[in-house]
Short mmCIF file of C-alpha atoms in Angstrom, two decimals:
data_model
loop_
_atom_site.label_atom_id
_atom_site.label_comp_id
_atom_site.label_asym_id
_atom_site.label_seq_id
_atom_site.Cartn_x
_atom_site.Cartn_y
_atom_site.Cartn_z
CA MET A 1 -23.89 -20.77 -41.79
CA GLN A 2 -23.50 -17.05 -43.44
CA SER A 3 -20.65 -14.79 -42.41
CA ILE A 4 -21.11 -12.28 -40.43
CA SER A 5 -20.12 -9.70 -42.80
CA GLU A 6 -23.53 -10.59 -45.17
CA HIS A 7 -24.64 -9.07 -42.58
CA VAL A 8 -24.00 -5.85 -42.71
CA THR A 9 -22.90 -5.38 -46.50
CA PRO A 10 -25.95 -3.33 -48.16
CA HIS A 11 -28.61 -4.84 -51.07
CA THR A 12 -32.27 -4.76 -51.95
CA PRO A 13 -34.33 -6.26 -49.81
CA VAL A 14 -36.27 -9.46 -51.21
CA LEU A 15 -39.86 -9.31 -50.16
CA ALA A 16 -42.88 -10.55 -52.12
CA GLY A 17 -42.44 -6.92 -53.16
CA ALA A 18 -40.07 -4.00 -52.49
CA ALA A 19 -43.13 -1.96 -51.83
CA SER A 20 -44.46 -3.42 -49.29
CA GLY A 21 -41.16 -5.07 -47.56
CA ALA A 22 -40.41 -1.99 -46.76
CA LEU A 23 -43.35 -0.26 -45.45
CA GLN A 24 -43.39 -3.28 -43.79
CA LEU A 25 -39.05 -2.47 -42.17
CA LEU A 26 -40.50 1.38 -41.85
CA ARG A 27 -43.28 0.47 -39.97
CA LEU A 28 -41.54 -1.72 -37.35
CA THR A 29 -39.01 1.05 -36.80
CA THR A 30 -41.06 3.01 -35.70
CA ALA A 31 -42.36 0.36 -33.61
CA ALA A 32 -39.15 0.28 -32.50
CA LEU A 33 -38.67 3.98 -31.93
CA GLY A 34 -42.07 4.90 -30.55
CA GLY A 35 -43.66 3.37 -26.99
CA GLU A 36 -42.19 5.59 -23.13
CA ARG A 37 -40.58 2.43 -22.33
CA PHE A 38 -38.36 0.67 -24.50
CA TYR A 39 -39.53 -2.72 -22.83
CA GLU A 40 -42.42 -1.92 -24.02
CA ALA A 41 -41.59 -0.76 -27.74
CA VAL A 42 -38.64 -3.58 -28.39
CA THR A 43 -41.93 -6.28 -26.97
CA ASP A 44 -44.37 -4.44 -30.25
CA ALA A 45 -41.54 -4.14 -32.16
CA LEU A 46 -40.95 -8.32 -32.60
CA SER A 47 -44.89 -8.25 -31.73
CA GLY A 48 -44.63 -6.87 -35.90
CA MET A 49 -41.85 -8.78 -37.16
CA ALA A 50 -43.79 -11.89 -36.01
CA ARG A 51 -46.76 -10.69 -37.61
CA GLY A 52 -44.81 -9.47 -40.87
CA LEU A 53 -42.79 -13.38 -40.79
CA ASN A 54 -46.17 -15.28 -40.35
CA VAL A 55 -44.13 -17.04 -37.54
CA ARG A 56 -44.74 -18.37 -33.59
CA ARG A 57 -41.79 -16.18 -31.53
CA VAL A 58 -39.77 -14.23 -32.65
CA SER A 59 -36.67 -12.01 -29.66
CA VAL A 60 -34.35 -10.68 -29.01
CA GLY A 61 -30.72 -10.78 -27.43
CA PHE A 62 -28.37 -8.68 -26.36
CA VAL A 63 -24.35 -9.12 -25.44
CA VAL A 64 -24.09 -7.87 -22.14
CA ARG A 65 -19.39 -8.56 -20.89
CA ASP A 66 -19.48 -11.11 -23.75
CA ARG A 67 -22.27 -13.49 -22.98
CA ILE A 68 -26.23 -13.23 -24.74
CA ARG A 69 -28.46 -11.68 -22.92
CA LEU A 70 -32.39 -12.32 -23.70
CA GLU A 71 -33.80 -8.59 -23.10
CA ALA A 72 -37.81 -9.65 -24.24
CA ILE A 73 -40.14 -12.27 -26.19
CA SER A 74 -42.68 -11.34 -29.24
CA ASP A 75 -45.84 -11.19 -27.77
CA THR A 76 -44.48 -11.73 -23.82
CA PRO A 77 -44.51 -8.27 -22.32
CA ASP A 78 -42.73 -9.91 -18.68
CA PHE A 79 -41.00 -13.12 -18.68
CA SER A 80 -38.36 -14.97 -16.25
CA SER A 81 -34.64 -15.41 -16.84
CA ARG A 82 -35.82 -19.00 -14.66
CA GLN A 83 -38.30 -19.82 -17.04
CA PRO A 84 -37.57 -22.90 -18.96
CA VAL A 85 -38.26 -21.39 -21.74
CA ALA A 86 -36.67 -17.83 -20.77
CA ARG A 87 -32.90 -20.79 -20.70
CA LEU A 88 -33.60 -22.62 -23.28
CA LEU A 89 -33.31 -19.45 -26.57
CA GLY A 90 -30.65 -18.10 -24.70
CA ALA A 91 -28.61 -21.33 -24.38
CA ALA A 92 -29.75 -20.92 -28.60
CA MET A 93 -28.87 -17.22 -28.74
CA GLU A 94 -25.23 -17.98 -27.27
CA GLU A 95 -24.87 -21.03 -30.17
CA THR A 96 -24.73 -18.37 -32.35
CA LEU A 97 -23.11 -15.98 -30.97
CA THR A 98 -20.31 -18.13 -30.72
CA GLN A 99 -20.40 -19.50 -34.20
CA GLY A 100 -20.64 -15.40 -35.65
CA GLY A 101 -22.54 -16.33 -38.35
CA ALA A 102 -26.42 -17.53 -38.51
CA LEU A 103 -27.52 -20.57 -37.60
CA SER A 104 -31.54 -22.76 -39.00
CA TRP A 105 -31.76 -26.11 -37.83
CA PRO A 106 -33.20 -28.14 -39.44
CA SER A 107 -29.53 -26.75 -40.42
CA PRO A 108 -28.41 -27.46 -44.28
CA ASP A 109 -24.73 -27.43 -43.04
CA ALA A 110 -24.09 -30.99 -40.76
CA ALA A 111 -20.84 -29.21 -39.10
CA LEU A 112 -22.89 -27.12 -38.08
CA ASP A 113 -23.22 -27.35 -34.09
CA THR A 114 -26.95 -26.39 -33.83
CA ALA A 115 -27.94 -28.10 -30.58
CA ALA A 116 -29.64 -25.94 -28.81
CA HIS A 117 -30.97 -24.49 -31.30
CA GLU A 118 -32.54 -28.05 -32.13
CA SER A 119 -33.31 -28.61 -28.92
CA LEU A 120 -35.18 -25.54 -27.95
CA ALA A 121 -37.31 -26.96 -31.16
CA ARG A 122 -38.27 -30.07 -29.43
CA ALA A 123 -39.38 -28.42 -26.71
CA ASN A 124 -41.55 -26.21 -28.06
CA GLU A 125 -42.77 -28.39 -31.26
CA ARG A 126 -40.92 -26.74 -33.68
CA ALA A 127 -40.73 -27.36 -37.01
CA ALA A 128 -37.98 -24.58 -37.70
CA VAL A 129 -35.48 -22.58 -35.85
CA GLU A 130 -33.13 -19.18 -37.41
CA SER A 131 -31.58 -16.84 -35.56
CA ILE A 132 -29.32 -14.51 -37.08
CA PRO A 133 -26.44 -11.94 -35.03
CA PHE A 134 -26.71 -8.09 -35.48
CA LEU A 135 -24.50 -5.33 -35.73
CA LEU A 136 -24.13 -1.13 -34.26
CA GLY A 137 -20.71 -0.72 -36.85
CA ASP A 138 -18.11 -3.38 -36.91
CA ARG A 139 -19.22 -5.19 -33.07
CA ILE A 140 -22.14 -7.47 -32.47
CA VAL A 141 -23.92 -6.32 -30.45
CA GLY A 142 -27.31 -8.95 -30.40
CA VAL A 143 -29.32 -11.59 -31.72
CA LEU A 144 -32.09 -12.28 -32.87
CA LEU A 145 -34.16 -14.94 -33.65
CA LEU A 146 -37.57 -16.92 -34.45
CA GLU A 147 -39.59 -19.85 -34.20
CA SER A 148 -41.82 -20.90 -36.52
CA ASP A 149 -44.49 -23.70 -36.96
CA THR A 150 -43.44 -24.27 -40.62
CA PRO A 151 -39.97 -24.59 -42.23
CA LEU A 152 -39.47 -21.11 -43.00
CA THR A 153 -40.07 -19.98 -46.91
CA PRO A 154 -37.03 -18.12 -48.52
CA ALA A 155 -39.14 -15.31 -48.34
CA GLN A 156 -39.14 -15.06 -45.23
CA SER A 157 -35.09 -15.89 -44.85
CA SER A 158 -34.87 -12.51 -46.22
CA LEU A 159 -37.60 -10.74 -43.95
CA LEU A 160 -34.87 -11.96 -41.02
CA ARG A 161 -31.68 -10.70 -42.49
CA ASP A 162 -34.14 -7.29 -44.03
CA LEU A 163 -34.92 -6.79 -40.12
CA ALA A 164 -31.09 -7.84 -38.85
CA LEU A 165 -30.12 -5.08 -40.99
CA PHE A 166 -32.15 -2.30 -40.76
CA VAL A 167 -34.73 -3.18 -37.40
CA ALA A 168 -32.56 -4.74 -34.46
CA PRO A 169 -30.03 -2.10 -34.80
CA VAL A 170 -32.19 0.41 -33.42
CA LEU A 171 -33.84 -2.40 -30.91
CA ALA A 172 -30.13 -1.70 -30.07
CA LEU A 173 -29.74 1.69 -30.32
CA ARG A 174 -32.12 1.95 -28.06
CA TRP A 175 -32.60 -0.46 -25.65
CA ARG A 176 -28.12 1.25 -24.87
CA LEU A 177 -30.10 4.79 -25.04
CA ASP A 178 -32.59 3.76 -22.04
CA ALA A 179 -30.26 2.05 -19.82
CA PRO A 180 -29.29 3.48 -15.96
CA VAL A 181 -26.63 6.36 -16.05
CA ALA A 182 -23.89 3.95 -14.54
CA GLY A 183 -25.09 1.45 -17.32
CA ARG A 184 -23.68 4.34 -19.89
CA TRP A 185 -20.67 5.12 -17.72
CA ALA A 186 -19.87 1.11 -18.68
CA GLU A 187 -20.48 1.22 -22.50
CA ALA A 188 -18.93 5.11 -23.17
CA LEU A 189 -15.18 3.41 -21.04
CA GLN A 190 -15.88 -0.20 -23.44
CA PRO A 191 -18.28 -0.87 -25.07
CA SER A 192 -20.57 -3.99 -25.25
CA GLY A 193 -20.60 -6.37 -27.68
CA ARG A 194 -17.71 -8.54 -29.93
CA ALA A 195 -16.63 -8.12 -32.18
CA LEU A 196 -15.94 -8.69 -35.69
CA ASP A 197 -13.72 -12.44 -36.55
CA GLN A 198 -13.23 -12.01 -32.58
CA PRO A 199 -13.05 -15.26 -30.56
CA ARG A 200 -15.30 -16.60 -28.05
CA ARG A 201 -13.09 -16.07 -25.03
CA GLY A 202 -15.98 -15.64 -22.60
CA PRO A 203 -15.28 -18.84 -20.83
CA ARG A 204 -11.49 -18.01 -21.16
CA ARG A 205 -12.38 -14.55 -19.14
CA ARG A 206 -14.56 -16.48 -16.24
CA VAL A 207 -11.75 -18.88 -15.42
CA LEU A 208 -9.18 -16.73 -15.36
CA LEU A 209 -11.57 -14.66 -13.70
CA GLY A 210 -11.83 -17.54 -11.83
CA ALA A 211 -8.08 -18.38 -11.30
CA THR A 212 -7.26 -14.55 -10.37
CA VAL A 213 -10.63 -15.08 -6.73
CA ALA A 214 -8.61 -18.75 -5.17
CA LEU A 215 -5.27 -17.02 -6.52
CA THR A 216 -6.32 -13.93 -4.61
CA ALA A 217 -8.32 -15.67 -1.29
CA LEU A 218 -5.85 -18.64 -1.38
CA GLY A 219 -2.49 -15.31 -0.77
CA LEU A 220 -5.67 -13.55 1.90
CA ALA A 221 -5.40 -16.70 3.60
CA TRP A 222 -1.82 -17.18 3.41
CA PRO A 223 -0.50 -17.47 6.80
CA MET A 224 3.02 -15.12 6.97
CA SER A 225 4.91 -13.47 9.78
CA TYR A 226 3.54 -10.66 11.25
CA GLN A 227 6.54 -7.59 11.47
CA VAL A 228 7.06 -4.61 12.94
CA VAL A 229 9.27 -2.61 10.55
CA ALA A 230 11.17 0.32 12.49
CA PRO A 231 14.55 2.65 12.24
CA ALA A 232 17.15 1.35 14.59
CA GLN A 233 20.78 1.84 15.98
CA ILE A 234 23.61 0.33 17.33
CA GLU A 235 24.70 2.12 20.54
CA GLY A 236 27.43 1.04 23.44
CA ALA A 237 26.05 -1.60 25.85
CA THR A 238 27.82 0.87 28.27
CA GLN A 239 27.38 4.53 26.50
CA ARG A 240 28.33 7.57 28.85
CA THR A 241 27.88 11.53 28.51
CA ILE A 242 30.99 14.28 28.40
CA ALA A 243 30.76 16.61 29.97
CA ALA A 244 32.60 20.75 30.87
CA PRO A 245 33.97 19.51 34.32
CA ILE A 246 34.49 23.67 34.47
CA ASP A 247 34.16 26.61 33.01
CA GLY A 248 36.47 27.80 30.99
CA PHE A 249 37.74 28.10 26.96
CA ILE A 250 38.46 25.44 24.91
CA ALA A 251 42.40 24.80 23.46
CA THR A 252 42.71 21.62 22.27
CA VAL A 253 40.55 18.80 20.77
CA GLU A 254 41.99 15.15 19.49
CA VAL A 255 38.81 13.50 18.41
CA LYS A 256 36.06 13.06 16.02
CA PRO A 257 33.12 10.89 16.48
CA GLY A 258 34.17 7.79 15.26
CA THR A 259 37.28 8.27 16.76
CA LYS A 260 38.19 5.21 18.01
CA VAL A 261 40.46 5.97 21.53
CA ALA A 262 41.54 3.87 24.30
CA GLN A 263 41.37 4.29 28.45
CA GLY A 264 43.24 7.39 29.79
CA ALA A 265 43.77 8.88 25.89
CA LEU A 266 43.22 12.85 25.46
CA LEU A 267 39.48 13.96 24.83
CA PHE A 268 40.17 17.20 24.94
CA ALA A 269 41.72 20.23 27.34
CA PHE A 270 40.54 23.90 28.20
CA ASP A 271 42.72 26.70 28.00
CA ASP A 272 44.79 26.60 31.54
CA ARG A 273 46.45 29.98 31.65
CA ASP A 274 44.83 31.49 34.04
CA LEU A 275 44.62 29.11 35.98
CA ARG A 276 48.51 28.47 35.92
CA LEU A 277 47.83 32.35 37.14
CA GLU A 278 46.13 31.75 39.97
CA ALA A 279 47.99 29.07 41.29
CA GLU A 280 51.80 30.81 41.55
CA LYS A 281 49.16 33.31 42.94
CA TRP A 282 48.58 30.76 45.40
CA ARG A 283 52.11 29.67 46.32
CA GLY A 284 52.70 32.74 45.82
CA GLU A 285 50.87 33.97 49.20
CA LEU A 286 51.51 30.87 51.42
CA ALA A 287 55.07 32.05 50.72
CA GLN A 288 54.57 35.02 53.11
CA LEU A 289 52.20 32.91 55.35
CA ASP A 290 54.79 30.59 56.20
CA LYS A 291 57.07 33.93 56.96
CA ALA A 292 54.64 35.15 59.04
CA TYR A 293 53.92 32.16 60.73
CA ARG A 294 58.16 31.15 61.56
CA GLU A 295 57.92 34.98 62.91
CA ALA A 296 55.10 34.77 65.41
CA MET A 297 56.61 31.01 66.34
CA ALA A 298 60.22 33.29 66.41
CA ASN A 299 58.13 35.67 69.27
CA ASP A 300 56.48 33.17 70.90
CA SER A 301 52.91 34.79 70.50
CA ALA A 302 50.24 32.38 70.59
CA ALA A 303 47.53 34.66 68.87
CA LYS A 304 50.02 35.91 65.99
CA ILE A 305 50.66 31.92 65.91
CA GLU A 306 47.02 30.48 65.43
CA VAL A 307 46.12 33.78 62.97
CA ALA A 308 49.03 33.12 60.65
CA ARG A 309 47.78 28.84 60.78
CA HIS A 310 44.09 29.42 59.29
CA LYS A 311 45.82 31.42 57.05
CA PHE A 312 48.35 29.40 55.45
CA GLU A 313 45.68 26.41 55.40
CA GLN A 314 43.09 28.60 53.62
CA ALA A 315 46.08 29.56 51.46
CA GLN A 316 46.48 26.26 51.19
CA ALA A 317 43.44 24.86 50.17
CA ALA A 318 42.80 27.31 47.47
CA LEU A 319 45.53 25.78 46.21
CA ASP A 320 45.08 22.78 45.95
CA LEU A 321 41.83 23.80 44.41
CA VAL A 322 42.90 25.79 41.69
CA GLN A 323 45.41 22.82 40.82
CA LEU A 324 42.36 19.83 41.23
CA GLN A 325 40.33 22.75 39.42
CA SER A 326 43.65 23.19 36.34
CA GLN A 327 44.10 18.74 36.29
CA ARG A 328 40.79 18.60 34.48
CA THR A 329 41.47 20.84 32.07
CA ARG A 330 42.58 17.55 30.34
CA VAL A 331 39.54 15.60 29.91
CA VAL A 332 40.15 12.23 28.72
CA ALA A 333 38.62 8.25 28.11
CA PRO A 334 38.09 6.83 30.91
CA TYR A 335 37.96 3.00 28.68
CA ASP A 336 38.86 2.24 25.17
CA GLY A 337 36.03 3.44 23.27
CA LEU A 338 34.57 4.75 20.85
CA ILE A 339 33.42 8.61 19.76
CA LEU A 340 29.79 9.04 18.67
CA SER A 341 28.64 12.52 18.53
CA GLY A 342 30.17 16.22 19.38
CA ASP A 343 32.75 17.33 16.81
CA LEU A 344 33.95 20.83 18.92
CA SER A 345 36.85 20.93 16.10
CA GLN A 346 35.22 24.67 15.13
CA SER A 347 34.99 25.22 18.07
CA VAL A 348 38.84 25.90 19.90
CA GLY A 349 38.36 29.22 22.18
CA ALA A 350 34.90 28.83 22.18
CA PRO A 351 33.66 29.25 25.98
CA VAL A 352 31.70 26.49 27.06
CA LYS A 353 29.55 25.74 31.25
CA ARG A 354 31.13 23.29 33.64
CA GLY A 355 28.27 20.68 32.66
CA GLN A 356 27.48 20.93 29.17
CA GLU A 357 27.43 18.01 27.16
CA LEU A 358 31.56 17.43 25.16
CA ALA A 359 30.67 14.58 23.65
CA VAL A 360 29.59 11.51 23.21
CA PHE A 361 31.07 7.87 24.36
CA ALA A 362 30.08 4.06 24.01
CA SER A 363 32.34 1.01 25.09
CA GLU A 364 32.77 -1.53 21.90
CA GLN A 365 33.69 -4.53 24.03
CA SER A 366 29.42 -5.11 23.72
CA PHE A 367 26.54 -3.22 21.96
CA ARG A 368 22.45 -2.68 21.95
CA VAL A 369 20.34 -2.24 19.12
CA VAL A 370 17.57 1.14 19.93
CA ALA A 371 14.40 0.73 18.06
CA ARG A 372 12.24 3.53 17.28
CA VAL A 373 8.83 1.49 17.42
CA ALA A 374 5.87 4.24 15.84
CA GLU A 375 3.23 4.24 18.59
CA ALA A 376 0.25 2.82 16.68
CA ALA A 377 2.27 -0.95 17.25
CA ILE A 378 3.76 -0.80 20.24
CA ASP A 379 1.05 -1.96 21.64
CA GLU A 380 2.52 -5.86 19.40
CA ILE A 381 5.43 -5.31 21.49
CA ARG A 382 6.62 -7.74 24.36
CA PRO A 383 10.09 -8.04 25.45
CA GLY A 384 11.65 -11.77 24.46
CA GLN A 385 10.51 -11.45 20.73
CA HIS A 386 13.07 -12.39 18.29
CA GLY A 387 13.87 -10.01 14.70
CA ARG A 388 16.25 -9.21 12.92
CA VAL A 389 18.06 -5.54 11.73
CA LEU A 390 20.16 -4.95 8.34
CA PHE A 391 23.03 -2.39 9.02
CA ALA A 392 24.21 -0.51 6.40
CA GLY A 393 27.71 -1.89 7.85
CA ALA A 394 26.59 -5.26 7.44
CA ALA A 395 24.51 -5.27 3.80
CA THR A 396 24.30 -8.81 3.04
CA SER A 397 23.38 -9.98 5.96
CA PRO A 398 20.58 -9.59 8.67
CA LEU A 399 21.45 -10.01 12.41
CA GLU A 400 19.05 -11.38 14.85
CA VAL A 401 18.20 -10.09 17.97
CA ARG A 402 15.98 -10.09 20.53
CA VAL A 403 14.23 -7.97 22.87
CA VAL A 404 15.08 -7.40 26.22
CA ARG A 405 13.03 -3.32 27.28
CA VAL A 406 10.27 -1.04 26.12
CA ALA A 407 10.66 2.06 27.54
CA PRO A 408 7.42 3.13 29.42
CA VAL A 409 7.53 6.29 27.50
CA ALA A 410 6.76 7.88 24.11
CA THR A 411 9.56 10.23 22.75
CA VAL A 412 10.09 12.35 19.25
CA PHE A 413 12.29 11.33 16.56
CA GLU A 414 12.26 13.00 12.94
CA GLY A 415 8.09 15.20 13.85
CA ALA A 416 7.03 11.29 15.62
CA ASN A 417 5.98 10.52 18.00
CA VAL A 418 7.78 6.57 18.36
CA PHE A 419 8.39 4.34 22.54
CA GLU A 420 12.05 2.91 21.92
CA ILE A 421 13.14 -0.56 22.72
CA GLU A 422 16.16 -2.09 22.89
CA ALA A 423 17.28 -5.65 21.58
CA GLU A 424 20.57 -7.33 22.61
CA LEU A 425 22.56 -8.69 19.54
CA VAL A 426 21.75 -12.61 19.75
CA ALA A 427 25.03 -13.90 18.36
CA GLY A 428 27.28 -10.51 18.69
CA ALA A 429 28.72 -8.29 16.31
CA PRO A 430 30.68 -8.01 13.46
CA ALA A 431 33.84 -6.40 13.12
CA ALA A 432 31.31 -4.47 10.49
CA VAL A 433 28.36 -3.14 13.24
CA ARG A 434 29.97 -0.50 15.66
CA ALA A 435 28.20 2.41 17.34
CA GLY A 436 25.63 4.81 15.47
CA VAL A 437 25.34 2.71 12.54
CA SER A 438 21.54 2.98 11.31
CA GLY A 439 19.67 0.58 10.43
CA VAL A 440 16.54 -0.93 9.96
CA ALA A 441 14.37 -3.77 12.47
CA ARG A 442 12.36 -6.29 11.97
CA ILE A 443 10.76 -7.79 14.75
CA ASP A 444 8.13 -11.09 14.71
CA VAL A 445 5.03 -10.78 16.67
CA GLU A 446 2.45 -13.27 15.19
CA ARG A 447 1.70 -15.42 12.39
CA ARG A 448 -1.10 -13.90 10.43
CA ALA A 449 -3.13 -14.77 7.76
CA VAL A 450 -2.27 -12.18 4.79
CA GLY A 451 -5.86 -11.04 5.20
CA VAL A 452 -5.92 -10.37 8.32
CA VAL A 453 -2.64 -8.09 8.80
CA LEU A 454 -3.65 -6.07 5.74
CA TRP A 455 -7.45 -5.53 7.15
CA GLN A 456 -5.82 -4.84 10.86
CA ASP A 457 -3.34 -1.94 9.16
CA ALA A 458 -6.49 -0.42 6.73
CA SER A 459 -8.91 -0.04 9.75
CA ARG A 460 -6.55 1.60 12.34
CA TRP A 461 -5.54 4.50 9.58
CA LEU A 462 -9.16 4.51 8.83
CA GLY A 463 -9.95 5.05 11.83
CA ALA A 464 -7.57 7.05 13.09
CA LEU A 465 -8.64 8.70 9.61
CA TRP A 466 -12.37 9.35 10.87
CA TRP A 467 -11.26 10.53 14.24
CA ARG A 468 -9.43 13.14 12.82
CA LEU A 469 -11.91 14.04 10.67
CA ILE A 470 -15.27 13.62 11.72
CA GLY A 471 -14.47 12.92 16.04
#
């Protein structure tokens, strides 16, 4: 078998006559460039080759995606790739491309594999079949194949090599130029053909492609636990808002967010100076009214006694109210717990209104998990579903949770509409987890195929995008 490098080395054509051979090559090149359509031009050129070589048939095939595709047959403008002769021609060309050099049958080298050439010759009762690959640049782009009723002469073989060197590349160029725009783009991105000395990778590529497709299909059909992922936070099962009991000014702040406090511990204190002065005023008023009441009793004046008694009772009630307000100037913890929010350490001396929130206080005896699920996934959540939550305080061990409640109304969280779901810790909270710790929750919905999950997510996103853009 001749190596492919022999076909790219310039040489003097070995013809019956050098001038007539050059003229014949020029005519065939002109035929390859002529014609409005590629298939008309290539058929005319191949028919001219068959007459010039004095053989029965000449065919050409081009490399497309590392495989040979039969493109034209001399004197046969219309043929089907499903015809038996087309399949035999394609197999013989594929055999030439695989071995990377010229092949012939009968072959002078018994070590060469020419089974496809032999099958083509016997099927069409030919005495000889010869094929030769041709190049564009440094890439094998096609195969030229001829069939003869008589054994080829040295002159015919030499002319075939000349045709592969001069005319066949012109056919390949014409084939590329007349390709559709999409085909030319693909050619620009990844040139067709096979580099010199490049081993055949078609079967390997097909095996890899088949394996990739099979693995992809298996992966898409593989069942997985479909989960809804949402940010989550630990909260106390009982949580209270500490509000200002009176109008006043903050005097002292004893706690900050994260502070653990015991029941009855002082949290905040209000400035009570005005209340103390008011209490002293009413105590003085009571002393005067008590004196007036005693004088009325001494004079035995019923009217004065009644008036003095009513004034005394009113003053006593006012004093009791001031004393009650004085007691409210000290805000204490209602039970053992943790301050979640409300840092007033920089607000000492600031005025507050009655009912204004001062802090959020939670019990540390029991906890709940609050997850904020996006509105697009809330339909998947049901009470009783299980899941896991990974918190910053227990980064190595997710905690098992169970959904107990789904909020019926959406709220806004970080600029998005979400629904709060409440879950309970199945096995209780470890010591590292406390109220206010945040993490990520994964709620198990059901087992679904990976492809189904991807399709649902994609269709939901595309549907929303379509509605926003088109309506």
